[in-house]
Short mmCIF file of C-alpha atoms in Angstrom, two decimals:
data_model
loop_
_atom_site.label_atom_id
_atom_site.label_comp_id
_atom_site.label_asym_id
_atom_site.label_seq_id
_atom_site.Cartn_x
_atom_site.Cartn_y
_atom_site.Cartn_z
CA UNK A 833 20.12 -6.68 17.70
CA UNK A 834 20.74 -5.41 21.36
CA UNK A 835 22.01 -7.85 24.26
CA UNK A 836 17.96 -7.58 25.58
CA UNK A 837 16.37 -7.99 22.13
CA UNK A 838 13.11 -10.03 22.23
CA UNK A 839 10.89 -11.63 19.52
CA UNK A 840 7.03 -12.30 19.08
CA UNK A 841 6.25 -14.47 16.30
CA UNK A 842 2.20 -14.26 15.34
CA UNK A 843 1.65 -17.79 15.32
CA UNK A 844 4.52 -19.70 17.51
CA UNK A 845 5.97 -19.76 20.45
CA UNK A 846 9.64 -20.56 19.21
CA UNK A 847 11.06 -16.80 19.35
CA UNK A 848 10.08 -16.25 22.83
CA UNK A 849 12.77 -17.54 24.41
CA UNK A 850 15.30 -16.31 21.98
CA UNK A 851 16.95 -13.37 23.47
CA UNK A 852 19.65 -11.45 21.77
CA UNK A 853 22.12 -11.95 18.96
CA UNK A 854 23.64 -15.18 20.58
CA UNK A 855 20.52 -16.97 20.90
CA UNK A 856 19.32 -15.89 17.63
CA UNK A 857 22.36 -17.00 15.56
CA UNK A 858 22.14 -20.14 17.39
CA UNK A 859 18.37 -20.54 16.67
CA UNK A 860 18.78 -19.45 12.73
CA UNK A 861 21.12 -21.59 12.45
CA UNK A 862 19.60 -24.55 13.49
CA UNK A 863 16.53 -23.47 11.74
CA UNK A 864 18.30 -23.07 8.32
CA UNK A 865 20.05 -27.01 8.66
CA UNK A 866 16.21 -28.06 8.39
CA UNK A 867 14.56 -25.34 6.72
CA UNK A 868 15.72 -22.42 4.04
CA UNK A 869 13.42 -19.59 3.13
CA UNK A 870 14.05 -16.49 1.19
CA UNK A 871 12.89 -13.33 2.34
CA UNK A 872 12.11 -10.02 0.18
CA UNK A 873 12.02 -6.62 1.85
CA UNK A 874 8.68 -4.45 0.14
CA UNK A 875 6.89 -1.74 1.61
CA UNK A 876 9.37 0.54 4.09
CA UNK A 877 7.83 2.47 7.13
CA UNK A 878 10.67 4.57 9.02
CA UNK A 879 10.24 6.80 11.46
CA UNK A 880 14.03 6.47 13.30
CA UNK A 881 13.74 5.05 16.42
CA UNK A 882 11.22 2.54 14.99
CA UNK A 883 10.72 0.78 11.38
CA UNK A 884 8.33 -1.36 10.04
CA UNK A 885 7.86 -3.24 6.67
CA UNK A 886 6.18 -5.45 4.49
CA UNK A 887 7.74 -8.36 2.88
CA UNK A 888 7.53 -11.81 1.13
CA UNK A 889 8.83 -15.16 1.64
CA UNK A 890 9.55 -17.95 -0.15
CA UNK A 891 9.49 -21.85 0.94
CA UNK A 892 11.90 -24.56 -0.14
CA UNK A 893 8.05 -26.03 -1.50
CA UNK A 894 7.79 -22.38 -3.65
CA UNK A 895 5.05 -21.19 -1.69
CA UNK A 896 4.85 -17.36 -1.57
CA UNK A 897 3.23 -15.39 1.81
CA UNK A 898 3.41 -11.95 2.68
CA UNK A 899 4.59 -10.97 5.75
CA UNK A 900 4.91 -7.66 8.12
CA UNK A 901 7.85 -7.00 11.05
CA UNK A 902 7.85 -3.82 13.76
CA UNK A 903 10.86 -2.85 15.34
CA UNK A 904 11.37 -0.93 17.70
CA UNK A 905 15.45 0.21 18.34
CA UNK A 906 17.40 1.34 20.62
CA UNK A 907 21.04 2.92 20.07
CA UNK A 908 20.72 1.58 16.71
CA UNK A 909 20.34 -2.00 17.47
CA UNK A 910 16.81 -3.63 17.45
CA UNK A 911 15.76 -3.72 20.89
CA UNK A 912 11.99 -5.26 20.25
CA UNK A 913 10.65 -7.12 17.07
CA UNK A 914 7.20 -7.93 16.73
CA UNK A 915 6.42 -10.69 13.54
CA UNK A 916 3.76 -11.43 11.49
CA UNK A 917 3.00 -14.08 8.52
CA UNK A 918 0.19 -13.94 6.85
CA UNK A 919 -1.52 -16.98 5.06
CA UNK A 920 -1.25 -15.92 1.84
CA UNK A 921 0.38 -13.76 -0.61
CA UNK A 922 -0.35 -9.71 -1.70
CA UNK A 923 0.74 -9.84 -5.54
CA UNK A 924 -0.54 -6.36 -5.95
CA UNK A 925 2.08 -4.07 -7.11
CA UNK A 926 3.24 -2.24 -4.25
CA UNK A 927 2.79 1.89 -4.36
CA UNK A 928 4.63 4.16 -6.24
CA UNK A 929 6.13 7.14 -3.82
CA UNK A 930 3.40 9.97 -4.16
CA UNK A 931 2.77 13.05 -2.43
CA UNK A 932 1.06 11.73 0.53
CA UNK A 933 -0.24 15.32 1.03
CA UNK A 934 0.16 15.48 4.88
CA UNK A 935 2.71 18.01 6.37
CA UNK A 936 2.84 16.38 10.17
CA UNK A 937 2.90 13.32 11.88
CA UNK A 938 -0.23 13.88 14.13
CA UNK A 939 -1.83 13.86 10.39
CA UNK A 940 -0.77 10.69 9.92
CA UNK A 941 -1.40 9.24 12.97
CA UNK A 942 -5.28 10.87 12.68
CA UNK A 943 -5.28 8.77 9.88
CA UNK A 944 -4.42 5.56 11.60
CA UNK A 945 -7.03 6.30 14.66
CA UNK A 946 -9.68 7.00 12.13
CA UNK A 947 -8.86 3.56 10.42
CA UNK A 948 -9.57 1.89 13.73
CA UNK A 949 -12.75 3.71 14.24
CA UNK A 950 -13.81 2.24 10.86
CA UNK A 951 -12.57 -1.01 11.63
CA UNK A 952 -14.72 -1.08 14.66
CA UNK A 953 -18.18 -0.69 13.00
CA UNK A 954 -18.48 3.31 11.85
CA UNK A 955 -18.84 2.49 7.87
CA UNK A 956 -19.49 5.84 7.49
CA UNK A 957 -16.17 6.98 7.68
CA UNK A 958 -14.66 5.30 4.43
CA UNK A 959 -16.28 7.38 1.74
CA UNK A 960 -13.74 10.29 3.63
CA UNK A 961 -11.28 8.40 5.07
CA UNK A 962 -9.54 5.81 1.74
CA UNK A 963 -8.92 7.20 -1.47
CA UNK A 964 -11.76 5.99 -4.56
CA UNK A 965 -9.09 3.27 -5.92
CA UNK A 966 -8.47 2.09 -2.33
CA UNK A 967 -6.90 -1.41 -1.62
CA UNK A 968 -7.01 -3.50 1.51
CA UNK A 969 -5.09 -7.09 1.38
CA UNK A 970 -5.97 -9.26 4.23
CA UNK A 971 -3.70 -11.63 4.98
CA UNK A 972 -5.59 -14.29 6.28
CA UNK A 973 -8.02 -15.11 3.25
CA UNK A 974 -9.21 -13.44 0.07
CA UNK A 975 -12.56 -12.61 1.58
CA UNK A 976 -11.04 -9.77 3.24
CA UNK A 977 -9.68 -7.83 0.22
CA UNK A 978 -11.60 -5.18 -0.89
CA UNK A 979 -11.29 -2.62 -3.35
CA UNK A 980 -12.63 0.84 -3.40
CA UNK A 981 -14.63 2.56 -0.88
CA UNK A 982 -17.93 0.87 -1.18
CA UNK A 983 -16.67 -2.31 -0.81
CA UNK A 984 -14.46 -1.40 2.04
CA UNK A 985 -17.74 0.25 3.66
CA UNK A 986 -19.58 -3.15 3.19
CA UNK A 987 -17.01 -5.09 4.52
CA UNK A 988 -16.95 -3.09 7.98
CA UNK A 989 -20.96 -3.66 7.84
CA UNK A 990 -21.64 -7.40 7.47
CA UNK A 991 -18.60 -8.22 9.38
CA UNK A 992 -19.01 -9.00 13.33
CA UNK A 993 -15.32 -8.66 14.18
CA UNK A 994 -13.96 -8.30 17.53
CA UNK A 995 -13.25 -4.41 18.30
CA UNK A 996 -9.52 -3.59 17.96
CA UNK A 997 -6.75 -0.98 19.98
CA UNK A 998 -3.97 0.63 18.72
CA UNK A 999 -1.12 -1.22 20.98
CA UNK A 1000 1.98 0.62 21.82
CA UNK A 1001 2.79 3.68 19.57
CA UNK A 1002 1.85 3.87 15.60
CA UNK A 1003 5.33 3.94 13.40
CA UNK A 1004 4.95 7.36 11.28
CA UNK A 1005 6.82 7.67 8.44
CA UNK A 1006 6.18 11.65 7.26
CA UNK A 1007 8.51 10.93 4.10
CA UNK A 1008 6.61 8.39 2.83
CA UNK A 1009 3.26 9.73 3.77
CA UNK A 1010 2.70 5.83 5.54
CA UNK A 1011 2.18 4.69 8.92
CA UNK A 1012 2.33 1.06 10.70
CA UNK A 1013 0.33 -0.19 13.89
CA UNK A 1014 0.59 -2.98 16.03
CA UNK A 1015 -3.07 -3.85 17.71
CA UNK A 1016 -4.87 -5.82 20.20
CA UNK A 1017 -8.18 -7.44 19.91
CA UNK A 1018 -10.73 -8.18 22.40
CA UNK A 1019 -11.32 -11.49 23.29
CA UNK A 1020 -12.95 -13.97 20.52
CA UNK A 1021 -15.69 -16.82 20.67
CA UNK A 1022 -12.76 -19.13 22.22
CA UNK A 1023 -11.89 -16.95 24.79
CA UNK A 1024 -8.44 -16.14 23.07
CA UNK A 1025 -7.14 -12.50 22.68
CA UNK A 1026 -4.64 -11.49 19.63
CA UNK A 1027 -2.42 -9.50 18.77
CA UNK A 1028 -2.01 -7.60 15.22
CA UNK A 1029 -0.62 -5.34 12.63
CA UNK A 1030 -2.22 -2.95 9.62
CA UNK A 1031 0.04 -0.70 7.49
CA UNK A 1032 -1.01 2.24 5.90
CA UNK A 1033 0.17 4.17 2.61
CA UNK A 1034 -1.54 7.41 2.10
CA UNK A 1035 -2.11 9.58 -0.67
CA UNK A 1036 -3.48 13.37 -0.59
CA UNK A 1037 -4.56 12.91 2.52
CA UNK A 1038 -6.49 9.69 2.54
CA UNK A 1039 -5.75 5.94 2.72
CA UNK A 1040 -4.68 4.44 -0.44
CA UNK A 1041 -3.53 1.12 0.23
CA UNK A 1042 -3.69 -1.00 3.66
CA UNK A 1043 -2.19 -4.26 4.80
CA UNK A 1044 -3.69 -6.34 7.93
CA UNK A 1045 -2.39 -9.24 9.11
CA UNK A 1046 -3.82 -11.26 12.57
CA UNK A 1047 -2.53 -13.21 14.56
CA UNK A 1048 -3.58 -16.45 17.19
CA UNK A 1049 -1.62 -15.14 20.12
CA UNK A 1050 -1.48 -12.44 22.51
CA UNK A 1051 1.01 -9.94 22.83
CA UNK A 1052 3.98 -10.72 25.18
CA UNK A 1053 5.15 -7.18 25.30
#
């Protein structure tokens, strides 16, 4: 971590005041004295000066949840971090490396922006945007999981979700054919704006897998 590294959690404010490695060490030492979690990394998205990764966490009680971190680096150290913990575990196997079918970062970013358009109501994009065996994991409830183009289009058509917009810049990994991006949602019924994150992997020029996690708080930065 840089001396000025800041952190944000999708559900709690506890990390808001933890700045830099010294405060982080004190925070973790105090937390682990009360509660020890075991983290296992899963899907990586590496853009050099940014990276994101999917992970699982096992609690002392044996509960397993899936989460996702996004990080921005400065001088090869983490300078900004966003942490999302889902309400459930993604038990689908992680995708094997495959030919993304994309030759430049702009192509992957276009997939992400088309994905946002689809999420914002353009269900007709599903057939051309995702693979026939596409799978979506929704971190809050299995009701948001879908498999295939038809289920995805049906979910978009019936779900009146707040419109989302990409926050900051997507994390684009050309070698792995993947992209992760933070997003913000318009104010919900209770008037609270929220931050979220999606991770997408591509195969043959289309989105093959997607993980989506949301929070109950607005971003601080």
